[in-house]
Coordinates of C-alpha atoms in Angstrom, one line a residue:
Chain A
M1 CA 12.4 -77.5 -94.3
I2 CA 10.5 -77.1 -91.0
A3 CA 9.6 -73.4 -91.0
G4 CA 11.7 -72.3 -93.9
V5 CA 14.2 -70.5 -91.7
C6 CA 17.3 -72.0 -93.2
T7 CA 16.0 -71.4 -96.7
G8 CA 15.2 -67.8 -95.8
L9 CA 18.6 -67.2 -94.2
A10 CA 20.4 -68.8 -97.0
A11 CA 18.7 -66.5 -99.5
H12 CA 19.5 -63.6 -97.3
L13 CA 23.1 -64.4 -96.8
H14 CA 23.7 -65.8 -100.3
L15 CA 24.9 -69.1 -98.8
D16 CA 24.0 -72.7 -99.6
V17 CA 21.0 -73.9 -97.6
R18 CA 22.7 -77.2 -96.8
W19 CA 25.6 -75.5 -94.9
L20 CA 23.2 -73.6 -92.8
R21 CA 21.3 -76.7 -92.0
V22 CA 24.4 -78.5 -91.0
A23 CA 25.4 -75.6 -88.8
F24 CA 22.1 -75.5 -87.0
I25 CA 22.0 -79.2 -86.4
A26 CA 25.6 -79.2 -85.2
A27 CA 24.8 -76.3 -82.8
A28 CA 21.7 -78.2 -81.7
V29 CA 23.6 -81.4 -81.0
L30 CA 26.9 -80.1 -79.7
A31 CA 25.7 -77.1 -77.6
K32 CA 22.8 -78.8 -75.8
G33 CA 20.0 -77.4 -77.9
T34 CA 21.4 -73.9 -78.7
G35 CA 20.9 -74.5 -82.4
L36 CA 17.3 -75.4 -81.8
L37 CA 16.8 -72.2 -79.7
A38 CA 18.4 -70.1 -82.4
Y39 CA 16.2 -71.7 -85.0
L40 CA 13.1 -70.8 -83.0
A41 CA 14.4 -67.3 -82.4
F42 CA 14.9 -66.7 -86.1
W43 CA 11.5 -68.2 -86.9
A44 CA 9.8 -65.8 -84.4
L45 CA 11.8 -62.6 -85.2
L46 CA 12.6 -62.6 -88.9
P47 CA 10.2 -60.9 -91.4
L48 CA 8.0 -63.4 -93.1
D49 CA 9.3 -62.8 -96.6
P50 CA 13.0 -62.1 -96.4
H51 CA 13.1 -61.6 -100.2
E52 CA 10.8 -58.7 -99.9
A53 CA 12.5 -57.4 -96.9
S54 CA 15.9 -57.3 -98.6
T55 CA 14.7 -55.7 -101.8
A56 CA 12.1 -53.3 -100.7
H57 CA 14.3 -51.0 -98.8
P58 CA 18.1 -51.0 -98.8
R59 CA 18.6 -50.1 -95.2
T60 CA 16.6 -53.1 -94.0
R61 CA 19.1 -55.3 -95.6
G62 CA 22.0 -53.9 -93.6
L63 CA 20.0 -54.1 -90.4
G64 CA 18.8 -57.5 -91.2
A65 CA 22.3 -58.6 -91.7
L66 CA 23.3 -57.1 -88.4
L67 CA 20.4 -59.0 -86.8
V68 CA 21.6 -62.2 -88.3
T69 CA 25.2 -61.6 -87.3
S70 CA 24.1 -60.9 -83.7
V71 CA 22.1 -64.1 -83.5
L72 CA 25.0 -66.1 -85.0
A73 CA 27.3 -64.5 -82.5
V74 CA 25.1 -65.6 -79.6
V75 CA 25.0 -69.1 -80.9
G76 CA 28.7 -69.0 -81.2
I77 CA 29.2 -67.7 -77.7
V78 CA 26.8 -70.3 -76.2
T79 CA 28.6 -73.0 -78.2
L80 CA 32.0 -71.9 -76.9
T81 CA 30.7 -71.8 -73.4
A82 CA 29.3 -75.3 -73.7
L83 CA 32.7 -76.4 -74.9
G84 CA 34.4 -75.0 -71.8
F85 CA 35.3 -71.3 -72.4
T86 CA 33.2 -70.2 -69.4
S87 CA 35.0 -67.0 -68.6
W88 CA 33.8 -65.4 -71.9
L89 CA 30.2 -65.7 -71.0
G90 CA 30.0 -63.0 -68.3
T91 CA 31.6 -60.4 -70.5
L92 CA 30.2 -61.1 -73.9
L93 CA 26.7 -62.4 -73.5
P94 CA 25.3 -59.1 -72.3
L95 CA 27.0 -57.2 -75.1
I96 CA 25.7 -59.6 -77.7
L97 CA 22.3 -59.5 -76.2
G98 CA 22.4 -55.7 -76.2
S99 CA 23.5 -55.4 -79.8
L100 CA 20.8 -58.0 -80.8
G101 CA 18.2 -55.9 -79.0
I102 CA 19.3 -52.7 -80.8
A103 CA 19.3 -54.4 -84.1
L104 CA 15.8 -55.7 -83.5
V105 CA 14.5 -52.3 -82.5
W106 CA 16.1 -50.5 -85.4
S107 CA 15.1 -53.0 -88.0
R108 CA 11.5 -52.9 -86.7
A109 CA 11.4 -49.1 -86.5
D110 CA 12.6 -49.1 -90.1
E111 CA 9.9 -51.6 -91.1
V112 CA 7.2 -49.6 -89.2
Q113 CA 8.2 -46.5 -91.0
R114 CA 8.1 -48.2 -94.3
M115 CA 4.7 -49.6 -93.6
Q116 CA 3.5 -46.1 -92.8
W117 CA 4.8 -44.7 -96.1
R118 CA 3.0 -47.5 -97.9
R119 CA -0.2 -46.8 -95.9
E120 CA -0.1 -43.1 -96.6
A121 CA 0.4 -43.9 -100.3
V122 CA -2.7 -46.0 -100.4
G123 CA -4.5 -43.6 -98.1
L124 CA -5.5 -46.2 -95.6
A125 CA -3.6 -44.7 -92.7
R126 CA -6.7 -44.4 -90.5
D127 CA -8.0 -47.9 -90.5
A128 CA -4.7 -49.6 -90.4
A129 CA -3.3 -47.7 -87.4
G130 CA -5.7 -49.3 -85.0
D131 CA -4.6 -52.9 -84.7
G132 CA -1.6 -52.7 -87.0
G133 CA 0.2 -50.5 -84.5
R134 CA -0.3 -53.0 -81.7
R135 CA 1.0 -55.9 -83.8
E136 CA 4.1 -54.0 -84.6
A137 CA 4.8 -53.2 -81.0
W138 CA 5.9 -56.5 -79.5
P139 CA 9.2 -56.9 -81.3
L140 CA 10.1 -53.4 -80.1
V141 CA 9.2 -54.3 -76.6
L142 CA 11.3 -57.5 -76.9
G143 CA 14.2 -55.6 -78.3
A144 CA 14.1 -52.8 -75.7
G145 CA 13.8 -55.5 -73.0
A146 CA 16.9 -57.2 -74.4
V147 CA 18.9 -54.0 -74.3
L148 CA 17.8 -53.2 -70.8
T149 CA 18.7 -56.8 -69.7
A150 CA 22.1 -56.4 -71.2
I151 CA 22.7 -53.1 -69.5
V152 CA 21.6 -54.4 -66.1
G153 CA 23.6 -57.6 -66.8
I154 CA 26.8 -55.6 -67.4
A155 CA 26.1 -53.3 -64.4
L156 CA 25.6 -56.2 -62.0
T157 CA 28.6 -58.3 -63.1
R158 CA 31.1 -55.6 -63.9
V159 CA 30.4 -52.5 -61.8
D160 CA 29.7 -52.1 -58.1
V161 CA 26.7 -50.0 -57.1
G162 CA 28.6 -47.0 -55.7
T163 CA 30.7 -46.5 -58.7
M164 CA 27.6 -46.9 -60.9
L165 CA 25.7 -44.2 -59.0
Q166 CA 28.7 -41.9 -59.2
G167 CA 28.8 -42.5 -62.9
L168 CA 25.1 -41.8 -63.2
A169 CA 25.4 -38.6 -61.3
T170 CA 28.2 -37.4 -63.6
T171 CA 26.2 -38.3 -66.7
L172 CA 23.1 -36.5 -65.3
L173 CA 25.2 -33.4 -64.6
L174 CA 26.6 -33.6 -68.1
I175 CA 23.1 -33.8 -69.6
V176 CA 21.8 -31.0 -67.5
G177 CA 24.8 -28.9 -68.5
L178 CA 24.3 -29.6 -72.2
L179 CA 20.6 -28.8 -71.9
L180 CA 21.3 -25.5 -70.2
V181 CA 23.8 -24.6 -72.9
A182 CA 21.4 -25.6 -75.7
F183 CA 18.3 -24.2 -74.0
P184 CA 17.9 -20.9 -75.8
W185 CA 18.4 -22.6 -79.1
L186 CA 16.0 -25.5 -78.4
N187 CA 13.4 -23.1 -77.0
A188 CA 13.5 -20.9 -80.1
R189 CA 13.4 -23.9 -82.3
W190 CA 10.4 -25.3 -80.4
R191 CA 8.6 -22.0 -80.5
R192 CA 9.2 -21.6 -84.2
E193 CA 7.8 -25.1 -84.8
V194 CA 4.6 -24.2 -82.8
E195 CA 4.2 -21.0 -84.7
R196 CA 4.7 -22.7 -88.0
R197 CA 2.1 -25.3 -87.2
A198 CA -0.4 -22.7 -86.1
A199 CA 0.2 -20.7 -89.3
R200 CA -0.3 -23.8 -91.3
A201 CA -3.6 -24.6 -89.4
R202 CA -4.8 -21.1 -90.1
A203 CA -3.9 -21.3 -93.7
D204 CA -5.7 -24.6 -94.0
E205 CA -8.7 -23.1 -92.4
R206 CA -8.7 -20.1 -94.7
A207 CA -8.3 -22.4 -97.7
E208 CA -11.2 -24.5 -96.7
M209 CA -13.3 -21.4 -96.1
A210 CA -12.3 -20.0 -99.5
A211 CA -13.1 -23.3 -101.2
R212 CA -16.5 -23.4 -99.5
I213 CA -17.4 -19.9 -100.4
H214 CA -16.3 -20.5 -104.0
D215 CA -18.1 -23.8 -104.3
S216 CA -21.4 -22.8 -102.9
V217 CA -21.9 -19.1 -102.1
L218 CA -20.4 -17.7 -105.3
Q219 CA -22.2 -20.2 -107.4
T220 CA -25.5 -19.4 -105.7
L221 CA -24.9 -15.7 -106.1
T222 CA -24.3 -16.2 -109.8
L223 CA -27.5 -18.2 -110.2
V224 CA -29.4 -15.6 -108.2
Q225 CA -28.2 -12.8 -110.6
R226 CA -29.2 -14.9 -113.6
H227 CA -32.7 -15.6 -112.2
A228 CA -33.2 -12.1 -110.8
D229 CA -36.7 -11.8 -112.2
D230 CA -37.9 -15.2 -111.0
A231 CA -38.7 -14.6 -107.4
P232 CA -39.6 -18.2 -106.3
Q233 CA -36.5 -19.5 -108.0
V234 CA -34.3 -16.9 -106.2
Q235 CA -36.0 -17.7 -102.9
Q236 CA -35.4 -21.3 -103.4
L237 CA -31.7 -20.8 -104.2
A238 CA -31.2 -18.6 -101.2
R239 CA -32.9 -21.1 -99.0
A240 CA -30.9 -24.0 -100.2
E241 CA -27.7 -22.0 -99.8
E242 CA -28.7 -20.9 -96.3
R243 CA -29.3 -24.5 -95.2
E244 CA -26.0 -25.7 -96.6
L245 CA -24.1 -22.9 -94.9
R246 CA -25.9 -23.4 -91.6
A247 CA -25.1 -27.1 -91.7
W248 CA -21.5 -26.2 -92.3
L249 CA -21.2 -23.5 -89.7
Y250 CA -23.1 -25.0 -86.9
G251 CA -22.0 -28.6 -87.7
E252 CA -25.4 -30.3 -87.9
P253 CA -25.1 -34.0 -87.3
R254 CA -23.8 -35.6 -90.4
G255 CA -24.0 -39.4 -89.8
A256 CA -27.2 -40.2 -91.7
V257 CA -28.1 -43.2 -89.6
A258 CA -30.1 -41.2 -87.1
F259 CA -33.7 -40.1 -87.5
A260 CA -33.4 -36.3 -87.2
P261 CA -30.9 -35.7 -89.9
L262 CA -32.7 -38.0 -92.3
L263 CA -36.0 -36.1 -91.7
E264 CA -34.1 -32.8 -92.3
R265 CA -32.8 -34.2 -95.6
A266 CA -36.3 -35.3 -96.7
A267 CA -37.5 -31.8 -96.0
H268 CA -34.6 -30.4 -97.9
E269 CA -35.5 -32.5 -100.9
A270 CA -39.2 -31.5 -100.8
E271 CA -38.1 -27.9 -100.5
A272 CA -35.8 -28.1 -103.5
R273 CA -38.3 -29.9 -105.7
Y274 CA -41.4 -27.9 -105.0
G275 CA -40.0 -24.5 -104.1
V276 CA -41.7 -24.0 -100.7
T277 CA -40.1 -23.5 -97.4
V278 CA -40.1 -26.6 -95.1
D279 CA -39.1 -25.8 -91.6
V280 CA -38.1 -28.8 -89.5
I281 CA -37.8 -28.7 -85.8
T282 CA -36.7 -31.9 -84.0
V283 CA -36.4 -32.7 -80.3
G284 CA -34.3 -35.7 -79.5
D285 CA -33.2 -38.4 -81.9
V286 CA -33.4 -42.1 -82.4
P287 CA -31.4 -44.6 -84.5
V288 CA -33.2 -45.8 -87.7
D289 CA -34.7 -49.2 -87.8
A290 CA -37.5 -50.6 -90.0
P291 CA -40.5 -48.9 -88.2
V292 CA -38.6 -45.6 -88.0
E293 CA -37.8 -45.9 -91.7
A294 CA -41.5 -46.3 -92.4
L295 CA -42.2 -43.2 -90.2
L296 CA -39.6 -41.3 -92.3
A297 CA -41.1 -42.4 -95.5
A298 CA -44.6 -41.4 -94.4
A299 CA -43.3 -38.0 -93.1
Q300 CA -41.7 -37.4 -96.5
E301 CA -44.9 -38.2 -98.3
A302 CA -46.8 -35.8 -96.0
M303 CA -44.2 -33.1 -96.7
V304 CA -44.4 -33.6 -100.4
N305 CA -48.2 -33.6 -100.3
A306 CA -48.2 -30.3 -98.4
A307 CA -45.6 -28.8 -100.7
R308 CA -47.4 -29.9 -103.8
H309 CA -51.1 -29.5 -103.1
S310 CA -51.6 -27.0 -100.3
G311 CA -50.6 -23.9 -102.1
A312 CA -49.1 -22.6 -98.9
P313 CA -45.6 -21.0 -99.1
S314 CA -44.3 -22.8 -96.1
V315 CA -44.7 -26.1 -94.3
Q316 CA -44.0 -26.6 -90.6
V317 CA -42.6 -29.9 -89.5
Y318 CA -42.2 -30.9 -85.8
A319 CA -40.7 -34.2 -84.7
E320 CA -40.2 -35.3 -81.1
V321 CA -38.6 -38.5 -79.8
E322 CA -40.0 -39.4 -76.4
P323 CA -39.1 -42.5 -74.3
D324 CA -42.2 -44.3 -75.6
T325 CA -43.2 -42.6 -78.8
V326 CA -41.7 -41.0 -81.9
S327 CA -44.1 -38.4 -83.4
V328 CA -44.0 -36.2 -86.5
F329 CA -46.4 -33.4 -87.3
V330 CA -46.5 -31.9 -90.8
R331 CA -48.5 -28.8 -91.0
D332 CA -49.4 -26.3 -93.6
R333 CA -51.8 -23.3 -93.8
G334 CA -52.9 -24.0 -97.3
R335 CA -56.2 -24.7 -98.9
G336 CA -56.9 -28.0 -97.1
F337 CA -59.1 -30.8 -98.3
R338 CA -61.8 -33.2 -97.3
M339 CA -60.7 -36.9 -96.9
E340 CA -64.0 -37.9 -98.7
D341 CA -63.0 -35.9 -101.7
V342 CA -59.7 -37.7 -102.3
P343 CA -60.3 -40.3 -105.0
T344 CA -59.9 -43.9 -103.7
D345 CA -57.4 -44.7 -106.4
R346 CA -55.0 -42.0 -105.1
A347 CA -52.3 -43.8 -103.2
G348 CA -50.9 -40.7 -101.5
V349 CA -52.6 -40.4 -98.2
R350 CA -54.3 -43.7 -97.7
E351 CA -51.5 -46.0 -98.7
S352 CA -48.2 -44.1 -98.4
I353 CA -49.1 -42.4 -95.1
V354 CA -51.9 -44.2 -93.2
G355 CA -51.3 -47.7 -94.4
R356 CA -47.6 -47.5 -94.0
M357 CA -47.8 -46.2 -90.4
Q358 CA -50.3 -49.0 -89.5
R359 CA -48.0 -51.7 -90.9
A360 CA -45.1 -50.2 -88.9
G361 CA -47.3 -50.5 -85.7
G362 CA -48.1 -46.8 -85.5
S363 CA -50.9 -44.5 -86.6
A364 CA -51.5 -41.5 -88.8
T365 CA -54.2 -38.9 -88.5
V366 CA -55.0 -36.3 -91.0
R367 CA -56.8 -33.2 -89.9
S368 CA -57.8 -30.9 -92.7
A369 CA -60.6 -28.7 -93.7
P370 CA -61.1 -26.6 -96.8
G371 CA -59.5 -23.3 -96.3
A372 CA -58.0 -24.1 -92.9
G373 CA -54.9 -26.0 -93.8
T374 CA -53.8 -29.5 -93.1
E375 CA -52.0 -31.2 -90.3
V376 CA -50.8 -34.8 -90.6
A377 CA -49.9 -36.4 -87.2
L378 CA -47.7 -39.5 -87.3
L379 CA -47.2 -41.5 -84.1
L380 CA -45.0 -44.5 -83.7
P381 CA -44.8 -46.3 -80.3
R382 CA -41.2 -47.0 -79.5
G383 CA -41.8 -50.3 -77.6
R384 CA -42.0 -52.0 -81.0
T385 CA -38.8 -50.3 -82.3
A386 CA -36.6 -51.8 -79.6
Chain B
M1 CA -52.9 -3.2 -72.5
K2 CA -51.0 -1.1 -74.9
A3 CA -52.3 -0.9 -78.5
A4 CA -49.7 -1.4 -81.2
D5 CA -50.2 2.1 -82.5
A6 CA -49.1 3.6 -79.2
L7 CA -45.8 1.8 -79.1
R8 CA -42.4 3.4 -79.4
V9 CA -39.9 1.0 -81.0
V10 CA -36.1 1.0 -81.4
I11 CA -34.2 -1.2 -83.8
V12 CA -30.5 -2.0 -83.0
D13 CA -29.0 -3.8 -86.0
D14 CA -25.7 -3.3 -87.8
H15 CA -27.2 -4.3 -91.2
A16 CA -28.7 -1.3 -93.0
M17 CA -31.0 -3.6 -95.0
V18 CA -32.5 -5.2 -91.9
R19 CA -33.0 -1.7 -90.3
A20 CA -34.8 -0.5 -93.5
G21 CA -36.9 -3.7 -93.8
V22 CA -38.0 -3.7 -90.2
R23 CA -38.7 0.1 -90.3
A24 CA -40.9 -0.5 -93.4
E25 CA -42.8 -3.3 -91.7
L26 CA -43.5 -1.2 -88.5
E27 CA -43.8 2.4 -89.7
G28 CA -47.4 3.5 -89.7
V29 CA -48.4 0.5 -87.5
V30 CA -46.5 1.6 -84.3
A31 CA -46.2 5.1 -82.9
S32 CA -42.5 5.6 -83.7
V33 CA -39.5 3.8 -85.0
A34 CA -35.9 4.8 -84.3
A35 CA -32.8 2.9 -85.3
A36 CA -29.2 2.5 -84.2
D37 CA -26.4 0.7 -86.1
G38 CA -24.2 -0.7 -83.3
V39 CA -23.8 -1.6 -79.7
A40 CA -22.7 1.8 -78.3
S41 CA -25.2 3.8 -80.3
G42 CA -27.8 1.3 -79.5
I43 CA -27.3 1.6 -75.8
A44 CA -27.3 5.4 -76.0
L45 CA -30.5 5.4 -78.1
V46 CA -32.3 3.0 -75.7
R47 CA -31.2 5.1 -72.7
A48 CA -32.3 8.4 -74.4
Q49 CA -35.6 7.2 -75.8
Q50 CA -36.8 4.7 -73.1
P51 CA -38.8 2.9 -75.8
D52 CA -41.5 0.3 -75.2
V53 CA -39.8 -2.3 -77.3
V54 CA -36.3 -2.8 -78.6
L55 CA -35.7 -5.1 -81.5
L56 CA -32.2 -6.3 -80.9
D57 CA -29.9 -8.0 -83.3
V58 CA -28.0 -10.8 -81.5
H59 CA -24.9 -10.8 -83.8
M60 CA -23.1 -7.4 -83.9
P61 CA -19.5 -6.4 -83.5
D62 CA -18.4 -5.4 -80.0
G63 CA -20.4 -7.9 -78.0
G64 CA -23.7 -8.1 -80.0
G65 CA -27.2 -7.9 -78.5
L66 CA -25.9 -9.3 -75.2
A67 CA -23.8 -6.3 -74.6
V68 CA -26.8 -4.0 -75.1
L69 CA -29.0 -6.2 -72.8
R70 CA -26.3 -6.2 -70.1
A71 CA -25.9 -2.4 -70.3
C72 CA -29.7 -1.9 -70.0
Q73 CA -30.5 -4.3 -67.2
D74 CA -32.1 -1.6 -65.1
Q75 CA -34.5 -0.8 -67.9
L76 CA -35.9 -4.4 -68.3
G77 CA -38.9 -3.4 -66.2
S78 CA -40.1 -0.7 -68.6
T79 CA -38.6 -1.7 -71.9
A80 CA -39.2 -5.1 -73.5
F81 CA -36.3 -6.6 -75.6
L82 CA -37.1 -8.9 -78.5
A83 CA -34.1 -10.7 -79.9
L84 CA -33.8 -10.7 -83.7
S85 CA -31.4 -12.9 -85.5
V86 CA -30.8 -15.0 -88.6
S87 CA -29.2 -17.7 -86.4
D88 CA -30.9 -20.8 -85.2
A89 CA -28.0 -21.8 -83.0
P90 CA -29.4 -22.7 -79.5
A91 CA -26.5 -20.8 -77.8
D92 CA -27.6 -17.5 -79.3
V93 CA -31.3 -18.0 -78.5
I94 CA -30.8 -19.2 -74.9
A95 CA -28.1 -16.5 -74.2
A96 CA -30.4 -13.7 -75.4
V97 CA -33.4 -14.9 -73.4
R98 CA -31.3 -15.5 -70.2
A99 CA -30.0 -12.0 -70.5
G100 CA -33.5 -10.6 -70.3
A101 CA -35.0 -10.8 -73.8
R102 CA -38.8 -11.4 -73.7
G103 CA -38.6 -13.5 -76.8
Y104 CA -36.8 -14.4 -80.0
V105 CA -37.8 -14.2 -83.6
T106 CA -35.8 -14.9 -86.7
K107 CA -35.3 -12.2 -89.3
S108 CA -37.3 -14.2 -91.8
I109 CA -40.5 -13.6 -89.7
A110 CA -43.4 -12.3 -91.9
G111 CA -44.4 -8.6 -91.4
P112 CA -47.8 -9.1 -89.6
D113 CA -46.1 -11.7 -87.3
L114 CA -43.4 -9.2 -86.4
V115 CA -46.0 -6.5 -85.5
D116 CA -47.8 -9.2 -83.4
A117 CA -44.6 -10.2 -81.6
V118 CA -43.8 -6.5 -80.9
A119 CA -47.2 -5.9 -79.4
R120 CA -47.0 -9.1 -77.4
V121 CA -43.7 -8.4 -75.7
A122 CA -44.7 -4.8 -75.1
N123 CA -47.6 -6.2 -72.9
G124 CA -45.2 -8.4 -70.9
D125 CA -45.9 -11.6 -72.7
A126 CA -43.4 -14.0 -74.1
V127 CA -42.7 -14.6 -77.8
F128 CA -41.7 -18.1 -78.9
S129 CA -40.8 -18.9 -82.4
P130 CA -41.5 -22.5 -83.2
R131 CA -37.8 -23.1 -83.1
L132 CA -37.4 -21.5 -79.7
A133 CA -40.2 -23.7 -78.4
G134 CA -38.3 -26.7 -79.9
F135 CA -35.2 -25.7 -78.0
V136 CA -37.1 -25.3 -74.8
L137 CA -38.5 -28.8 -75.1
D138 CA -35.1 -30.1 -75.9
A139 CA -33.5 -28.4 -73.0
F140 CA -36.1 -29.5 -70.5
M141 CA -36.2 -33.0 -71.8
G142 CA -35.5 -35.8 -69.3
E143 CA -35.3 -35.7 -65.6
A144 CA -33.8 -32.7 -63.8
A145 CA -31.1 -33.6 -61.4
D146 CA -31.1 -30.1 -59.8
A147 CA -32.7 -29.4 -56.5
D148 CA -35.0 -26.6 -57.6
E149 CA -37.6 -28.8 -59.3
E150 CA -40.2 -26.1 -59.9
L151 CA -37.8 -24.1 -62.1
D152 CA -36.1 -27.1 -63.8
R153 CA -39.2 -28.8 -65.0
L154 CA -42.1 -27.9 -67.3
T155 CA -45.6 -28.8 -66.2
P156 CA -47.5 -31.1 -68.6
R157 CA -49.6 -28.1 -69.7
E158 CA -46.6 -26.0 -70.4
R159 CA -45.0 -28.8 -72.3
E160 CA -48.2 -29.2 -74.4
V161 CA -48.2 -25.4 -75.1
M162 CA -44.6 -25.5 -76.2
R163 CA -45.2 -28.6 -78.4
L164 CA -48.1 -26.8 -80.2
L165 CA -45.9 -23.7 -80.6
A166 CA -43.2 -25.9 -82.1
R167 CA -45.8 -27.4 -84.5
G168 CA -46.5 -23.8 -85.8
Y169 CA -49.7 -23.0 -83.9
T170 CA -50.5 -19.4 -82.9
Y171 CA -51.6 -18.7 -79.3
K172 CA -55.2 -18.4 -80.6
E173 CA -55.0 -21.8 -82.2
I174 CA -53.5 -23.3 -79.2
A175 CA -56.2 -21.9 -77.0
A176 CA -58.8 -23.4 -79.3
E177 CA -57.0 -26.8 -79.4
L178 CA -56.7 -27.0 -75.6
V179 CA -60.1 -25.4 -74.9
L180 CA -58.5 -22.7 -72.8
S181 CA -58.5 -18.9 -73.1
V182 CA -55.7 -17.1 -75.0
K183 CA -54.8 -15.3 -71.7
T184 CA -54.2 -18.8 -70.1
I185 CA -51.9 -19.7 -72.9
E186 CA -50.0 -16.4 -72.5
T187 CA -49.6 -17.2 -68.8
H188 CA -48.1 -20.6 -69.6
A189 CA -45.8 -19.1 -72.1
S190 CA -44.6 -16.4 -69.7
A191 CA -44.0 -19.1 -67.0
V192 CA -41.9 -21.1 -69.5
L193 CA -39.9 -17.9 -70.3
R194 CA -39.2 -17.4 -66.6
K195 CA -38.0 -20.9 -66.3
L196 CA -35.8 -20.5 -69.3
Q197 CA -34.3 -17.4 -67.7
L198 CA -33.8 -18.7 -64.2
S199 CA -33.4 -22.5 -64.4
N200 CA -30.0 -23.9 -63.8
R201 CA -30.6 -26.9 -66.0
R202 CA -27.3 -28.2 -67.4
E203 CA -28.5 -27.9 -71.0
L204 CA -29.3 -24.2 -70.6
T205 CA -26.1 -23.3 -68.9
R206 CA -24.1 -25.2 -71.4
W207 CA -25.8 -23.3 -74.3
A208 CA -25.4 -20.0 -72.5
T209 CA -21.8 -20.7 -71.7
A210 CA -21.1 -21.3 -75.4
R211 CA -22.0 -17.5 -75.8
R212 CA -20.0 -16.6 -72.7
L213 CA -23.0 -16.1 -70.5
A214 CA -22.9 -18.4 -67.5

């Protein structure tokens, strides 16, 4: 009725809600608020949907019942104490507290494991582990705390320190002895496990390598054989394959949010489309914002122009990120042209390169002469990109 | 100044196709070409022939070009080593140069450029591929924390030369661009190579360590 605890418990224990409510209220009135405390404890600790908890996994149900029993036992003990059976308290309360803590830890562990299965099934393990793990942790801490408190409680009330230390020493000796006996077996087992993992890692690596070679290298070789008489085609295939393998082997930066990899990709596209070699050399890198995006687009246009019109077999691209400027140079040793000869209606150089750079706050200069190749220099001041 | 046709060249590469290709490019242009197919035979051949230039594959079994360079340290004064590789990985480039190579070219280099590079290292100059120039700029970027400032920093002029090399300019084109003589550009490039070999900049040692060459 208040937080649905009675309803939930009733459903869980297959009891009538009303009986539970009466019990709680009776406990609250007769035992100086114990019922109220128990109610709050249930509200805080129980899973939100007891129906789901009891049906989803059979083991949860048993542990949940244990939990409920423990809480009820505490309530009972406290009630008895309040009614005058004081001598019970010292003995039983720590025990009850301990079993409650264990029940809590076990049931939570069970739940966490179940959640993990579910996550793995959906394939979301990575993003859920971050904060989900933390949220799962506090009941465990609470449970462990209860167990410890119980142990300390028993120790303080029942056992004197000397005896306890003796007991501890005996236990320790026993554990050491057991470990010594079991050591060869544990060691062998551990080593086997390590070996097994290493073997699996090696096998995975080999499988990945095989998949890679099959997907790209073998395919390319097949294509090369088929186009054996078409030299430019073969060269282009080999070049594309080389790039891909290189990126894979030397782990070129993958996240495509930075300037340098995007420039590489633009070069790769121009290369694939026009069958010329586009060599890109970058020094430094910078995150992509609107002006840098404009710079990239202008650079791509310059590469495409060089690949399409220059007639040169290769294009050299150099990009450098300095503290105050980003610059890109696109150079070919092709036939070159005169700016005056370019028809005014051709958008290529004037609009896509010069205009675009100016709008982004930068500049573009084209140096070209017939027969001497072309170099497009793009400069973008970085003050404006910040 | 040695002319190209007076040069004796040795190729050390474990790939028969590369040996044949390089031989085809150089034969008739240089005085002689000999080839070895591995580290041990390479060291023996370099010791026996005392060539002017060794074209050295960086990646070979048994230690690669580095092993050959290390075994021939006493010959660095008379024999110029030019590293040859398919790899663009900075660690390989930097390690080869720091072990004494006068330059680094990739195996995709065009024939005339290779002849040019061989002649250049034979005369004590440095050979920078555009990519090596890019690595240098990358490695010498930012402030140097080390005490030896002269070695750990490029002068503005050296930086300019490296930048133009990275943009694909030849020494001659750089000289024209900066209104300097080709000889001056070569001097700058050699100075950068020296810094590349001797500087203790963190980036260089990191890359070199990646190839187990601290």
